[in-house]
CSV table of C-alpha atoms in Angstrom, one decimal:
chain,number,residue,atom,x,y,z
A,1,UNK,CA,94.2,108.3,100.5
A,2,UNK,CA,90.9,106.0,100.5
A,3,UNK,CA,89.0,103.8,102.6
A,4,UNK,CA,90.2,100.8,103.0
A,5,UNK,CA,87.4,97.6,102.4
A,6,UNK,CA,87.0,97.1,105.9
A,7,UNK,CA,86.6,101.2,106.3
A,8,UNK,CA,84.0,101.2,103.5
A,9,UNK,CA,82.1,98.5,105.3
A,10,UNK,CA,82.1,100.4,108.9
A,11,UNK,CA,81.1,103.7,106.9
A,12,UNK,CA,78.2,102.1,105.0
A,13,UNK,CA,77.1,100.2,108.1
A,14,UNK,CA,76.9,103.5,110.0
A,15,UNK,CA,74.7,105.9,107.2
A,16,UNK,CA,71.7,104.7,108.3
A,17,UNK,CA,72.3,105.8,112.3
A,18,UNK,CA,73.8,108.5,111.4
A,19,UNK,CA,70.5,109.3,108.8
A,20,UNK,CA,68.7,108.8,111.6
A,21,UNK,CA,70.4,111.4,113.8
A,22,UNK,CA,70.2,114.0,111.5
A,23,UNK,CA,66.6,113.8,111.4
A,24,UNK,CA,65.8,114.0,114.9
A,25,UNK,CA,68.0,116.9,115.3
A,26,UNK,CA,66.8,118.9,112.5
A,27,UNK,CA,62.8,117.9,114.3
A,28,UNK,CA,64.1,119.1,117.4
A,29,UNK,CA,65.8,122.1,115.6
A,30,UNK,CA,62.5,123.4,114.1
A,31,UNK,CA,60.3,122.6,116.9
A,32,UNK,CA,62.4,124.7,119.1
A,33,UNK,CA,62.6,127.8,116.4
A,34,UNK,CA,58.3,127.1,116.4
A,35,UNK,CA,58.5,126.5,112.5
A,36,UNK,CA,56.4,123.8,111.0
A,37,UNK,CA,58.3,121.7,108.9
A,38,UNK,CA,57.5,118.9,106.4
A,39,UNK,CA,55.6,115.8,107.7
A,40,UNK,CA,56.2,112.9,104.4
A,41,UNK,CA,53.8,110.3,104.0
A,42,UNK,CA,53.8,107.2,102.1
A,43,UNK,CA,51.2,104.9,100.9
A,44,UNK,CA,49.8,102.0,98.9
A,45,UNK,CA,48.0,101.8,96.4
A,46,UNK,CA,45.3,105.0,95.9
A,47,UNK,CA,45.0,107.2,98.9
A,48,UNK,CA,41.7,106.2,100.1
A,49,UNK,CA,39.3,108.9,102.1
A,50,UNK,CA,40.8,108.2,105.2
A,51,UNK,CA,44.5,109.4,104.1
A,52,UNK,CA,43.0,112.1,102.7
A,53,UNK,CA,40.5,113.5,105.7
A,54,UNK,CA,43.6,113.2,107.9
A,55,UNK,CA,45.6,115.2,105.6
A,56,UNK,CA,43.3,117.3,105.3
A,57,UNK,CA,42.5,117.8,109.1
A,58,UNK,CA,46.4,117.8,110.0
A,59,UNK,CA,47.3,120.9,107.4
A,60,UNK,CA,44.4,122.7,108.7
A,61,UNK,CA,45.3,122.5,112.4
A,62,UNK,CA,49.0,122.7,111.7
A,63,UNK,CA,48.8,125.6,108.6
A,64,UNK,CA,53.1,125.6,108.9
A,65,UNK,CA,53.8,122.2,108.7
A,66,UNK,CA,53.9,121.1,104.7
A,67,UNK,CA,52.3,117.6,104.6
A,68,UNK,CA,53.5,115.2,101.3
A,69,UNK,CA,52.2,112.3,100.3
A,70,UNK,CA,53.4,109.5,98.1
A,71,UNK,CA,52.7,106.6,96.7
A,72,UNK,CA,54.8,103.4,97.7
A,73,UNK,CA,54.9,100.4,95.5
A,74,UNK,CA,53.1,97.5,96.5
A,75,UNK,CA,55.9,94.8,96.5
A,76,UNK,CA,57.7,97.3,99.0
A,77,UNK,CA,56.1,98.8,101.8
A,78,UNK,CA,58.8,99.3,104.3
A,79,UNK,CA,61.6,100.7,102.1
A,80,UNK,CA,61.1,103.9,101.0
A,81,UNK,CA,60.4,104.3,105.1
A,82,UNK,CA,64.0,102.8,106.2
A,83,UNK,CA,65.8,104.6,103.6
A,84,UNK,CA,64.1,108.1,104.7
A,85,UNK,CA,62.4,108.9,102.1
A,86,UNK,CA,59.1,109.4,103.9
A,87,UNK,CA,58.5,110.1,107.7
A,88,UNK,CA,55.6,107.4,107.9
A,89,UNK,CA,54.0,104.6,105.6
A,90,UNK,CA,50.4,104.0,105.7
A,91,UNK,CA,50.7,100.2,104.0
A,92,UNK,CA,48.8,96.7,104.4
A,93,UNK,CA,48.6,94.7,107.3
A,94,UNK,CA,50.6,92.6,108.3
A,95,UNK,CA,53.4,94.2,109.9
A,96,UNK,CA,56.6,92.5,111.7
A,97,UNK,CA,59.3,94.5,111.4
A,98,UNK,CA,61.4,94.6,114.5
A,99,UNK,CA,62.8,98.3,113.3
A,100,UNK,CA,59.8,99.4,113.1
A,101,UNK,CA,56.5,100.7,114.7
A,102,UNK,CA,53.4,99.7,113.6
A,103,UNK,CA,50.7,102.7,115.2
A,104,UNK,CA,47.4,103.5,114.3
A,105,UNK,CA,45.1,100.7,112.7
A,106,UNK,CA,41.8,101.4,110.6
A,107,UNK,CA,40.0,100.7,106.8
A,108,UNK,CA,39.0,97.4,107.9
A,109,UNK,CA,37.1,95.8,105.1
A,110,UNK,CA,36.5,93.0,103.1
A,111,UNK,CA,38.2,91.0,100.7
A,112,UNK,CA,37.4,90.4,97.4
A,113,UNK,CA,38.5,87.9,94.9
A,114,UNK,CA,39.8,89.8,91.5
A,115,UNK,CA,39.7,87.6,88.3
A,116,UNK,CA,38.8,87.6,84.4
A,117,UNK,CA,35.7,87.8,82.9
A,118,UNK,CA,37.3,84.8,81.7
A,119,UNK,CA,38.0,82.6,84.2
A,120,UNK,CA,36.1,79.7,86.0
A,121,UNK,CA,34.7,81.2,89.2
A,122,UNK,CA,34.1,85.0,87.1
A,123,UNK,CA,30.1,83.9,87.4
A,124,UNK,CA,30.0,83.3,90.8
A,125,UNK,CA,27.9,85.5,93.2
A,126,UNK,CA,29.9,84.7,96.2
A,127,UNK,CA,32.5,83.0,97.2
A,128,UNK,CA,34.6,81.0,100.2
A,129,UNK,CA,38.2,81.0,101.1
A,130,UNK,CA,38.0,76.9,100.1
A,131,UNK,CA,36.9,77.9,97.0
A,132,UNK,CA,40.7,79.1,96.3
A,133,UNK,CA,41.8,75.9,96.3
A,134,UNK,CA,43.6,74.8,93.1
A,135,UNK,CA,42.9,78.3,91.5
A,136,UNK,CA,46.7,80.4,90.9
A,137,UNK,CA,46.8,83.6,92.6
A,138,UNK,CA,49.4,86.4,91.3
A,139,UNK,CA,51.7,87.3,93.8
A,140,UNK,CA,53.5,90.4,95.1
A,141,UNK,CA,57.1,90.8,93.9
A,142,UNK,CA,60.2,90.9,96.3
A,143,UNK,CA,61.2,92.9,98.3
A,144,UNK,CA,58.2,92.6,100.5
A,145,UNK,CA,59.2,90.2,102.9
A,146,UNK,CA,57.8,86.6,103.3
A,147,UNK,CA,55.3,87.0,105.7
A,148,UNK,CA,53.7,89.6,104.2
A,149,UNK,CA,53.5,88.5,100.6
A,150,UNK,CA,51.9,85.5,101.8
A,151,UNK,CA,49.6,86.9,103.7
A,152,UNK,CA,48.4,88.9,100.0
A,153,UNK,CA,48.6,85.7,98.5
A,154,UNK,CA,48.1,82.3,100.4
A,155,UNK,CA,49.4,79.5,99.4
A,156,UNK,CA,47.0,77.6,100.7
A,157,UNK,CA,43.7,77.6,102.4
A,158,UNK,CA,42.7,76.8,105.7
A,159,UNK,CA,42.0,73.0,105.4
A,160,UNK,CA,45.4,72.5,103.9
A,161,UNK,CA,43.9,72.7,100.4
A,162,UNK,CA,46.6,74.3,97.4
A,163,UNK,CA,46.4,77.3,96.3
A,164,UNK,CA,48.9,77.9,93.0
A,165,UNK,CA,51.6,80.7,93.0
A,166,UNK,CA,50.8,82.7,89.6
A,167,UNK,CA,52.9,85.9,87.9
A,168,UNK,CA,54.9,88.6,90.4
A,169,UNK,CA,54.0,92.6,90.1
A,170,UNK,CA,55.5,95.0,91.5
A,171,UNK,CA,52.1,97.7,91.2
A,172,UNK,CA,48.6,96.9,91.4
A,173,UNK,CA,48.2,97.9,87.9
A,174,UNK,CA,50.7,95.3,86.4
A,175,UNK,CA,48.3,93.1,89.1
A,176,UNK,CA,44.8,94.1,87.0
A,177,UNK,CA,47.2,93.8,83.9
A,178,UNK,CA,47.8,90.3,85.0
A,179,UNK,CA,44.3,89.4,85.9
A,180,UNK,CA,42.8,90.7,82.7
A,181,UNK,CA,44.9,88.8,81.2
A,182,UNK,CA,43.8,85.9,82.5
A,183,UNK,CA,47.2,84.4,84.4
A,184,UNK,CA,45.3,84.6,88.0
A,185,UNK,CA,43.8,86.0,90.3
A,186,UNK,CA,44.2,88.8,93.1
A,187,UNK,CA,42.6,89.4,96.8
A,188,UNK,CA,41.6,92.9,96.7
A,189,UNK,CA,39.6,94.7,99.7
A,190,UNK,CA,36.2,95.7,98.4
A,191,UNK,CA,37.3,99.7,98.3
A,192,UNK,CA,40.3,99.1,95.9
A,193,UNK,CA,38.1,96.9,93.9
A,194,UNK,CA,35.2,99.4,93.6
A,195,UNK,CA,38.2,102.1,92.6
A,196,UNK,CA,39.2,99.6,89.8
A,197,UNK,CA,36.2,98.6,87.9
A,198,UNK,CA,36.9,97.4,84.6
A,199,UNK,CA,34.8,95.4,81.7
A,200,UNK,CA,37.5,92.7,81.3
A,201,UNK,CA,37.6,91.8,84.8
A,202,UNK,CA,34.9,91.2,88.1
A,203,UNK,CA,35.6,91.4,91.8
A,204,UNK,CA,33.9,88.8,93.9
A,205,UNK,CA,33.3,88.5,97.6
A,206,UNK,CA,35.1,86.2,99.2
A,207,UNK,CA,34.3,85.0,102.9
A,208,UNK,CA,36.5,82.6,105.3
A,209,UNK,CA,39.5,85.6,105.0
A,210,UNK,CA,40.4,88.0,107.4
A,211,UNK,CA,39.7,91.6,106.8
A,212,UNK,CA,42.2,93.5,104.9
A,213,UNK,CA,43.6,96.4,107.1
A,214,UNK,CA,45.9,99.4,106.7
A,215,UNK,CA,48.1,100.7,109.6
A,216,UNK,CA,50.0,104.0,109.8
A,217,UNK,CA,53.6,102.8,110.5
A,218,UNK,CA,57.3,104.6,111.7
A,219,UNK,CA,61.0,104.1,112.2
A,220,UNK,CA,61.5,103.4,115.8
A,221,UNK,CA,62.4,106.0,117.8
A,222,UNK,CA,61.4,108.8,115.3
A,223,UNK,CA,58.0,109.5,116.7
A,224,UNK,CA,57.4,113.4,116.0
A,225,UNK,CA,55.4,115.6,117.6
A,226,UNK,CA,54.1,116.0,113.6
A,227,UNK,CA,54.0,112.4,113.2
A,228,UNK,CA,51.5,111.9,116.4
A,229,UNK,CA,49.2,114.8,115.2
A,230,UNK,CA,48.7,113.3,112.0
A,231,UNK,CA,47.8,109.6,113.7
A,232,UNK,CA,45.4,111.3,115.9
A,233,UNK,CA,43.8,112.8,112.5
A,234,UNK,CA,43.9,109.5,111.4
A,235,UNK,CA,42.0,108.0,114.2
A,236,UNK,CA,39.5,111.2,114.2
A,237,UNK,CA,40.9,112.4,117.4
């Protein structure tokens, strides 16, 4: 016997509930046994000194809880997340997912402009978000949904004023691969751009932008009593 097509469908539309119920039953199962688990978290790019502190501070207050963390690629933030591969997703802001929650926000800094030593604004000092205009920026790859990929790479600038669509990456590194190579250029906040010095490439300051921010996000309704020590860590409560 088999499923028929409209049987396959239900089933495939109910594995991610059912995922989900799993989870909260094995949290409630080891909280009430008083073991500590595994807490997963996901990131992007390098796992700046704030991850890190909070890791840090979480496995020394909670010794039995194993803490994991792993890097997400850039074009998607929200997938390994919905799938359940990790419990949490520390990822750039913007976030508008209706499935999700976005908690704790911090790292606010600002953005930089990444381009070739090559290109026409590499011997510039400083520079303003109007200053994009006409210049190609490389974009971030699907699956990262619209809202967000724009927000990494405008399309245009405040007045109205162009700003071309260059290559797609899927990592940061095909990103400085990209930029070295002269095909565009890349906002970066200023901490991934000191992390990512190179001689073919510069970083410039770039005013007129918003600051880049990171926020620690979860599935609805999966808030664990893990999950909430390690955004109070976060926040240095």
């Amino acid at each position: 016997m088999s499923l028929t097509p409209l049987g396959q469908e239900f089933l495939e539309s109910l594995r991610p509930a059912y995922a989900a119920l799993e989870r909260v039953v094995a949290t409630t199962q080891e909280t009430a046994a008083g073991g500590g688990g595994q807490l997963r978290i996901g990131f992007q790019g390098t796992a700046n000194d704030n991850i890190l502190a909070a890791v840090a501070v979480f496995q020394e207050e909670h010794p039995c809880c194993l803490i994991e963390v792993t890097e997400l690629p850039l074009n998607d933030p929200f997938g390994a997340l919905r799938r359940g591969e990790v419990d949490s997703a520390v990822v750039l802001l913007p976030v508008a997912e209706d499935d999700l929650i976005l908690g704790p926000v911090f790292s606010e800094q600002p953005q930089t402009l990444t381009v070739s030593v090559k290109h026409p604004l590499a011997g510039r000092s400083l520079l303003d978000v109007e200053d994009l205009a006409g210049t190609v920026l490389i974009s971030v790859a699907s699956p990262a949904p619209g809202y967000w990929r724009q927000a990494q790479a405008p399309t245009q600038t405040p007045s109205g004023a162009l700003v071309r669509r260059g290559p797609e990456v899927r990592t940061l590194q095909e990103g400085l691969s990209m930029i070295a190579a002269n095909r565009g250029g890349m906002l970066l906040c200023r901490p991934t751009a000191e992390q990512n010095q190179r001689t073919d490439i510069v970083h410039i300051p770039i005013t007129g932008l918003p600051d880049s921010a990171l926020g620690l996000v979860w599935r609805r309704g999966e808030e664990t009593p893990s999950l909430k020590a390690f955004a109070a860590a976060l926040m240095g409560d």
